[in-house]
Structures are given as structure tokens and as C-alpha cells.
Coordinates of C-alpha atoms and ligand atoms in Angstrom, one line a residue:
X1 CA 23.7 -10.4 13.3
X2 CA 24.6 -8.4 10.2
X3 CA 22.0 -5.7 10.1
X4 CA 21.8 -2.0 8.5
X5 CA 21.4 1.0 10.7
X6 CA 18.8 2.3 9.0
X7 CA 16.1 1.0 6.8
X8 CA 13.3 2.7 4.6
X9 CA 10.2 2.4 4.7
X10 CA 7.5 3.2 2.3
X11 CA 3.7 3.3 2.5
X12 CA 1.4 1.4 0.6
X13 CA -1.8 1.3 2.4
X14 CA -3.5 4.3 0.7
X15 CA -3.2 2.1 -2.7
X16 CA -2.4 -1.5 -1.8
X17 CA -4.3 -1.3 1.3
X18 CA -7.7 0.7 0.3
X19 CA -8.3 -1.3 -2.8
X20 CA -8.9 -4.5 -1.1
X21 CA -11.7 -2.7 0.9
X22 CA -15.0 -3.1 -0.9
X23 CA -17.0 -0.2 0.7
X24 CA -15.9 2.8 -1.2
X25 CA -13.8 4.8 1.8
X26 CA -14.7 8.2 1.7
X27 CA -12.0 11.0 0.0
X28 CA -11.7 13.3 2.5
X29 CA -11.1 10.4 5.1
X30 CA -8.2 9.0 2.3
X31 CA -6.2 12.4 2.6
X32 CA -7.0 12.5 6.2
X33 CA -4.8 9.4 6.5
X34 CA -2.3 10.0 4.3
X35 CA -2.1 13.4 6.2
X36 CA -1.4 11.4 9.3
X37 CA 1.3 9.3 7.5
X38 CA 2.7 12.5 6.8
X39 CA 2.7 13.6 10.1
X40 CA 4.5 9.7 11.0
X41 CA 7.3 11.2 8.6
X42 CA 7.1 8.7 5.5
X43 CA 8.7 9.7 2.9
X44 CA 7.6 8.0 0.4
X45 CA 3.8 6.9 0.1
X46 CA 2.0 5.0 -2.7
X47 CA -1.2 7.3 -2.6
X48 CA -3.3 5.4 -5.7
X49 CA -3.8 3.5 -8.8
X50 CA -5.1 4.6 -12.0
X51 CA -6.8 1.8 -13.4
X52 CA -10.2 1.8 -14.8
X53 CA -12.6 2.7 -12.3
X54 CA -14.6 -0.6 -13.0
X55 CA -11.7 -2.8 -12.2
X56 CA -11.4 -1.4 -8.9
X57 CA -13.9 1.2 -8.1
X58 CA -12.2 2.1 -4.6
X59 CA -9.6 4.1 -6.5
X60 CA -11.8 6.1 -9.2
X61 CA -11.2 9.2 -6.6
X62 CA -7.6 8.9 -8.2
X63 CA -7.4 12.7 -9.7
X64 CA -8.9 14.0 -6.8
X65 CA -6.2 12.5 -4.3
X66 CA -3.2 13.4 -6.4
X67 CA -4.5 17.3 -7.2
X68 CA -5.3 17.6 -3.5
X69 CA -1.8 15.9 -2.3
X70 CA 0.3 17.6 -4.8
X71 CA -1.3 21.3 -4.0
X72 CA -0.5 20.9 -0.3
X73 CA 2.4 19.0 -0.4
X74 CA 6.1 20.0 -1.8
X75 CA 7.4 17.0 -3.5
X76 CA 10.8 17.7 -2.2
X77 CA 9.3 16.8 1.3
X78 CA 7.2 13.4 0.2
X79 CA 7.4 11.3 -2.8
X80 CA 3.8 10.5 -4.0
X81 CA 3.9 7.4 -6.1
X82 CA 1.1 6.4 -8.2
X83 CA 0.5 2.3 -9.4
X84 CA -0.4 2.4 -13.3
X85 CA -1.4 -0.5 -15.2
X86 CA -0.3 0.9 -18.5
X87 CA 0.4 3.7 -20.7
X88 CA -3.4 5.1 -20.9
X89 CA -3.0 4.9 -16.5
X90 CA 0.2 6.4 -16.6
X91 CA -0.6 9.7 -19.3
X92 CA -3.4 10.4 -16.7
X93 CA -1.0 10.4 -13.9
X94 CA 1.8 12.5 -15.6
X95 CA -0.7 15.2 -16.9
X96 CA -1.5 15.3 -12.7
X97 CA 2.0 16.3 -12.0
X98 CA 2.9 12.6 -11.0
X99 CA 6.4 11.9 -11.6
X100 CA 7.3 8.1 -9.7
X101 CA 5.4 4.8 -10.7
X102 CA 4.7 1.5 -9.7
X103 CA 4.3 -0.6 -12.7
X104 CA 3.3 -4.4 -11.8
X105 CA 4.4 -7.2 -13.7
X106 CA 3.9 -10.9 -12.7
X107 CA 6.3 -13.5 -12.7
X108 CA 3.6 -15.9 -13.5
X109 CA 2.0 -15.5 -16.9
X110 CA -1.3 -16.5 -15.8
X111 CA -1.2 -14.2 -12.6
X112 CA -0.3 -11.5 -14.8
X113 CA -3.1 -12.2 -17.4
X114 CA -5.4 -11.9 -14.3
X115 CA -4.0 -8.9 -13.1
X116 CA -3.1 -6.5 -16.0
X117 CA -4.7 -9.1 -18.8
X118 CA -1.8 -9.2 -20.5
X119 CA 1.3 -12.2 -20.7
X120 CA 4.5 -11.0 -18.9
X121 CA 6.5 -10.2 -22.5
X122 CA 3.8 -7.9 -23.4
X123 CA 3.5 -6.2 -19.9
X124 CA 7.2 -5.4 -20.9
X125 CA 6.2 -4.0 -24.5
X126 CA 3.9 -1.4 -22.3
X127 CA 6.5 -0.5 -19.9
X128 CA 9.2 0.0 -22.6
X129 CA 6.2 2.2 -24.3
X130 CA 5.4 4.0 -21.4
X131 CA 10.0 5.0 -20.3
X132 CA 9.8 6.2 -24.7
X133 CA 6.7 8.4 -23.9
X134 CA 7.7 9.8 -20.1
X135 CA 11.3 9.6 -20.7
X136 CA 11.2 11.7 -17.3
X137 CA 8.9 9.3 -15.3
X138 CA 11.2 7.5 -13.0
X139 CA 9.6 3.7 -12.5
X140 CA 9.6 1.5 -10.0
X141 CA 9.1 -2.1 -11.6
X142 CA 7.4 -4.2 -9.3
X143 CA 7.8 -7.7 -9.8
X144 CA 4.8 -9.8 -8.2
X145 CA 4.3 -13.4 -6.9
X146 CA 8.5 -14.0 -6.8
X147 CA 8.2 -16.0 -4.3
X148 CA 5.1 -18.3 -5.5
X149 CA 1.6 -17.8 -7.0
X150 CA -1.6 -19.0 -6.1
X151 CA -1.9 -20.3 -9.9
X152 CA 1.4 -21.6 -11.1
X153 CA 2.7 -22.5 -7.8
X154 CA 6.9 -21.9 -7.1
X155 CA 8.4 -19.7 -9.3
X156 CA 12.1 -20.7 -10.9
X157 CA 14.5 -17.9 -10.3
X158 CA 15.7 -17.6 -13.7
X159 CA 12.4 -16.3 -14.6
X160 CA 13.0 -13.4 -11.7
X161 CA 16.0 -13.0 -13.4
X162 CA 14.4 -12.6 -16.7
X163 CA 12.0 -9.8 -15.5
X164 CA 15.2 -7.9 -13.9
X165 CA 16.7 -8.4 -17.2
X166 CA 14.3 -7.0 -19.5
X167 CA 13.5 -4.0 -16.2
X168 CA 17.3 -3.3 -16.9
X169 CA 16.9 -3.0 -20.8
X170 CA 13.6 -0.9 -20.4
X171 CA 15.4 1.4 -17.9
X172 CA 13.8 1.4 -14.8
X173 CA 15.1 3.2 -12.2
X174 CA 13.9 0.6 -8.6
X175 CA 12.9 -2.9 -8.3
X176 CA 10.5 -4.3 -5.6
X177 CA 10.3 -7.9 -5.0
X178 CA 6.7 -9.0 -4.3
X179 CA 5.4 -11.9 -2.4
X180 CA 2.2 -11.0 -3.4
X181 CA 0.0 -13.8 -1.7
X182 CA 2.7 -14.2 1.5
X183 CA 4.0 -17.8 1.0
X184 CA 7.5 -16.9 1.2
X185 CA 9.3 -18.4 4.5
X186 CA 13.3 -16.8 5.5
X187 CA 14.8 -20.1 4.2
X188 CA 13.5 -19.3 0.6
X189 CA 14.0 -15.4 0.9
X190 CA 17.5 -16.2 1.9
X191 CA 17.9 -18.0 -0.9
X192 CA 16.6 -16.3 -3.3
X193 CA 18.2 -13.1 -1.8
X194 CA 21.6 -13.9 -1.8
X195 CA 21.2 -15.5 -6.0
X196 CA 19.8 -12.2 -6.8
X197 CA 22.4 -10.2 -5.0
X198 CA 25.3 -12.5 -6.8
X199 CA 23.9 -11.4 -10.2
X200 CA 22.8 -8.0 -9.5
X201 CA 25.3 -7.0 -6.4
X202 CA 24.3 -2.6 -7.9
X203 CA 20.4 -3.1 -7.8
X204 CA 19.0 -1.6 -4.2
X205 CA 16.1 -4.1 -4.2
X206 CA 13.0 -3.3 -1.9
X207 CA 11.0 -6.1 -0.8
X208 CA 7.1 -5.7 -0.8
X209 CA 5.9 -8.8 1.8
X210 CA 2.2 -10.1 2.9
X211 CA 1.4 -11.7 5.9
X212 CA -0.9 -14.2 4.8
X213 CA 0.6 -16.9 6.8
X214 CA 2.5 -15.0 9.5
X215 CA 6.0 -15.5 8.3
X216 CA 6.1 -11.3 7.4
X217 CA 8.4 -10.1 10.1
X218 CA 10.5 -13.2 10.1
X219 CA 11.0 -12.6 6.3
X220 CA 12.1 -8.8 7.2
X221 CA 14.8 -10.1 9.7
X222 CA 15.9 -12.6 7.2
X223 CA 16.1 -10.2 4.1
X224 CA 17.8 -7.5 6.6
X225 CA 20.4 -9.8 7.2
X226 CA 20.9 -10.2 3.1
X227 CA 21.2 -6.2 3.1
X228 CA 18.0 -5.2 2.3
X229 CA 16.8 -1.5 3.7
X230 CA 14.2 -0.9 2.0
X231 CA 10.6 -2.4 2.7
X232 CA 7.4 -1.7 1.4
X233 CA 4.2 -2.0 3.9
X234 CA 0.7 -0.8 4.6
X235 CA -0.6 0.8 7.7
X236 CA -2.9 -1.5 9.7
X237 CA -1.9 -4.9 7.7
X238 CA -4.0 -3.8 5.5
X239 CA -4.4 -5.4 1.6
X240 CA -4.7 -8.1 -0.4
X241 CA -4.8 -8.5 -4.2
X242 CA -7.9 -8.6 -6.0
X243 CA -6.3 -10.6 -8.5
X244 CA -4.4 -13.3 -6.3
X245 CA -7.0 -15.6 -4.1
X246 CA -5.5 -16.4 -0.4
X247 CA -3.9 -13.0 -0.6
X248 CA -4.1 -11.6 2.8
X249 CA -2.6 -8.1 4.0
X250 CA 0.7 -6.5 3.7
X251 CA 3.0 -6.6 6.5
X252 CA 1.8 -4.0 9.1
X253 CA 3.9 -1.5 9.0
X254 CA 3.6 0.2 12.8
X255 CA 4.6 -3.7 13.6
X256 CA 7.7 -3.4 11.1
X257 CA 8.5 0.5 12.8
X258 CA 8.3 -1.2 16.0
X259 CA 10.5 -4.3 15.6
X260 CA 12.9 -2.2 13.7
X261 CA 12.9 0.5 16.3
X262 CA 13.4 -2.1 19.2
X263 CA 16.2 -3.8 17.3
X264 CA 18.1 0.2 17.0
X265 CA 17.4 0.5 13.6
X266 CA 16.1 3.6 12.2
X267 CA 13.5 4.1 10.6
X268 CA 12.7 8.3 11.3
X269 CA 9.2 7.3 11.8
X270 CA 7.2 8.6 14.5
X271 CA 5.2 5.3 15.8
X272 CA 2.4 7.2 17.4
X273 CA 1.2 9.2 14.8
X274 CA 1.4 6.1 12.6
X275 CA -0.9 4.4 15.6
X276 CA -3.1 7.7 15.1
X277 CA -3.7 7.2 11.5
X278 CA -4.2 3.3 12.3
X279 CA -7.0 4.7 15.1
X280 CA -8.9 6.4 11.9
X281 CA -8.6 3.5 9.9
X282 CA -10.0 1.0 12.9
X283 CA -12.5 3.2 13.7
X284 CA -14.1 4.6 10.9
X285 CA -13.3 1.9 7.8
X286 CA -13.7 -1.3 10.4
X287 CA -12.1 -3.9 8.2
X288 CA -10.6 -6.8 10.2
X289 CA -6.7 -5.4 10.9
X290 CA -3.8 -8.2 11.4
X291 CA -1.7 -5.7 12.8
X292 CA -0.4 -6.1 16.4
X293 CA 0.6 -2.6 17.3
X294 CA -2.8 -1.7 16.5
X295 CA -4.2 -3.7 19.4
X296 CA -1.0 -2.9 21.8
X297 CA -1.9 0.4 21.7
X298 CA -5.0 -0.1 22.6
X299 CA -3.8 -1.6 26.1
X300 CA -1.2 1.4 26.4
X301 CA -4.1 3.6 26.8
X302 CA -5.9 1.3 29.1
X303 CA -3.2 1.3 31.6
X304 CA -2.8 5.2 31.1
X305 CA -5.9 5.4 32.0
X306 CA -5.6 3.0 34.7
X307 CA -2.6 5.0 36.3
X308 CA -4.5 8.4 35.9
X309 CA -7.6 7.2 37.6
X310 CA -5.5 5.8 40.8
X311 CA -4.1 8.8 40.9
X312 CA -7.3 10.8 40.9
X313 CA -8.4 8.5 43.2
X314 CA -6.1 8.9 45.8
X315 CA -5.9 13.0 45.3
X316 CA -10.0 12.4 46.6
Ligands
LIG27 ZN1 0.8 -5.9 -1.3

């Protein structure tokens, strides 16, 4: 197998993952998880969104995470990465200290009007606005539903290759591939892989996947072998999009360290403080968690446990 060495990993649950819970999670139990991630050694962690509070009303504690974050953290050590829907979102952010966005833009015109409420040519009028007003803002254009949508159905690739096209002439600095609603299977991300790597052999592309149907970690090992390293993914299998029906949660990403790890590639993440901040979220936010780690774990302690009592057992 062709496969990198290393491969990076960066954090969405905080933004992808909390806005698909409906139960408003407490603040101080946010930053106490994103403190764990920390402590896991991510780099680079999606912390929030600034849309309006009544779109989703999970992230209105916006300010509050980014001031909290940005005072305790040195942004040499961790890259905090905000999602903003448009200029308005993305002036709040700046005036915070943020300096790396997400901006989303659908592939499909009418998953984009759902999302953002806006077609896909004028998503790209806002972004072009937004790189003239924070020349300094370094964006990460995040394409969404490449690889189907729950309205339109299969995407064709020129119109990927559209959206890279008009990223390029904005001037974004990353590009992440979404499967937003996790149809994608390794046959298609091969394909499309290698026909966007032919065209755009310079762009470093990440790959944002869902595990809707369980073909996630297969999809991994298949990009990985067309020289992607660089995944985004959400503690827990946590997410969803609000905006896409059938969208189920983001690869797990203590399952991605783990089949990464096991296959020698590295990741620099510590796995059991990522299975620590996984605890918090299983035990205190309950949502129903597709990860596997999370429930291996779970056993590891069990035998621990197992092994200690025996030999407590035999010492009476
Ligand atoms: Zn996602």
C-alpha cells in the first residue's frame, strides 16, 4: 500500500459535532472538552460557528468560547478555527482575535440555499467580500455534499471543479472536501480523488467524511492511498447537518487515531486523553455515539479491573 507516514488531523466536534445536539450543552462543559482535546494534542480544532443564534441556538455561546480559548491559549500552540456563514459572522469573529475560517459552500444549489440561503455564485460574491475586508483572514473553503446530496442526488465533478476554480480566484488559502451526508463509497472517492489531483496536483486537499452509512474509515484508507493527510473529524462520531436530512455523524475520530496509529501512521495524538474527553461527552451530553473506541474503552477498563480484583483477591 502507498500510504503517508503521517497524517493530520483536525477537530470538529466542538462546532460540527455540538450543533447537531438540541439540548443547549453547557459552556463551561464546551471548554472543558476542548481543554481535553488539547491535552490529546490537536492542533487544530474547529471550536464554533457564528451564525445567528436562532439558526442554531447551540452555538450563541460563540464569543464566550473564543475570548475564553484565545486568553488561555497561545495560538502558536493550537489553531482555533471558527465556521462563518458570511461577512456579518466573520467581522464578529475577527473583532474576537479569530484569524482561520471555515466558510461552507454547497455544491448543490439547493443544499446551499438551505444551508446559507443563498445559490452557490452568490455564496462566492460573500466569500470574495469577506478575503477584500480581512485581507489577513486565512480561509479554509469548505466545499459540501461533493460526493452527493440528499436534494439533488450525484454531483458532476466539473461543478467541484467549478467551486475550486472560483476558491482559487477568491484566494483561499485550504480546501476541504465534504461528504456532508456520508454517501460516498472508496470506488467514488478514488475517482474523484485522483480527477481532482490531475487538475489541481498543488492543492493539499483535506477530506471532511460522515459515517452515515459506515463506509467512513474505508473512505480514509482509500483517500490515503490517493495522498491525502489531512482529515477532518469529530470526537465521539459526533454531528450531522441541520441542513442535510440523513446526515448522520462525522467520522469518529479516536476510531480514525486508532486505525491510523495501528497501521504506523502518525498522528501525534494521544488516544487516551481523546477517550477522556469522549468519557465527558458520553457521560454528561448522552447523545447516541457511533464511535467504536468509545465502547472499546469501555471493556479496557473492565478487564483492568478484572485483573486488579484477581489480584486482590489472591493477596487475601
Ligand atoms: Zn461534518
Amino acid at each position: 500500500m502507498k500510504l503517508p507516514k503521517s497524517v493530520k488531523i483536525i477537530e470538529v466536534g466542538p462546532r460540527d459535532g455540538f450543533q447537531s445536539i438540541k439540548e443547549q450543552i453547557p459552556t463551561k462543559l464546551k471548554l472543558q472538552i476542548i481543554d481535553d482535546l488539547i491535552k490529546a494534542n490537536f492542533k487544530q480544532i474547529e471550536i464554533t460557528s457564528f451564525v445567528h443564534s436562532k439558526a442554531i441556538p447551540q452555538m450563541s455561546d460563540a464569543k464566550e468560547i473564543v475570548q475564553t480559548l484565545l486568553a488561555k491559549y497561545s495560538t502558536n500552540d493550537v489553531k482555533f478555527v471558527a465556521l462563518v456563514p458570511n461577512l456579518f459572522g466573520a467581522k464578529n469573529a475577527y473583532d474576537l482575535g479569530i484569524r482561520d475560517v471555515t466558510y461552507v459552500i454547497s455544491t448543490s444549489e439547493t443544499h446551499n440555499k438551505a444551508n446559507v440561503k443563498r445559490t452557490p455564485k452568490e455564496s462566492f460574491f460573500g466569500l470574495q467580500e469577506l478575503k477584500e475586508s480581512f485581507p489577513d483572514l486565512s480561509i479554509n473553503l469548505a466545499i459540501a455534499t461533493v460526493f452527493g446530496c440528499p436534494y439533488e442526488g450525484n454531483i458532476a465533478i466539473d461543478k467541484v471543479k467549478w467551486m475550486i476554480e472560483q476558491g482559487l480566484k477568491v484566494g483561499v488559502d485550504n480546501f476541504t472536501l465534504a461528504d456532508t451526508i456520508g454517501i460516498a463509497n472508496p470506488k467514488q472517492i478514488y475517482n474523484v480523488l485522483n480527477e481532482l489531483k490531475k487538475d489541481y496536483k498543488d492543492i493539499d486537499f483535506s477530506l471532511h467524511l460522515h459515517d452515515t452509512r459506515g463506509m467512513g474509515l474505508a473512505n480514509v484508507v482509500t483517500a490515503l492511498e490517493c495522498g491525502i493527510d489531512k482529515f477532518e473529524s469529530a470526537l465521539g462520531g459526533l454531528g450531522g447537518c441541520p441542513f442535510a436530512p440523513g446526515a448522520a455523524g462525522n467520522i469518529a475520530s479516536e476510531d480514525l487515531v486508532n486505525m491510523l496509529e495501528s497501521m504506523d501512521i502518525k498522528t501525534d495524538i494521544k488516544l487516551d486523553n481523546l477517550l477522556l474527553a469522549v468519557k465527558k461527552v458520553k457521560e454528561k451530553i448522552k447523545p447516541i455515539l457511533t464511535s467504536h473506541m468509545a465502547y472499546v474503552d469501555n471493556c479496557k477498563i473492565k478487564q483492568t479491573q478484572t485483573s486488579r480484583q484477581r489480584r486482590s483477591f489472591s493477596a487475601s
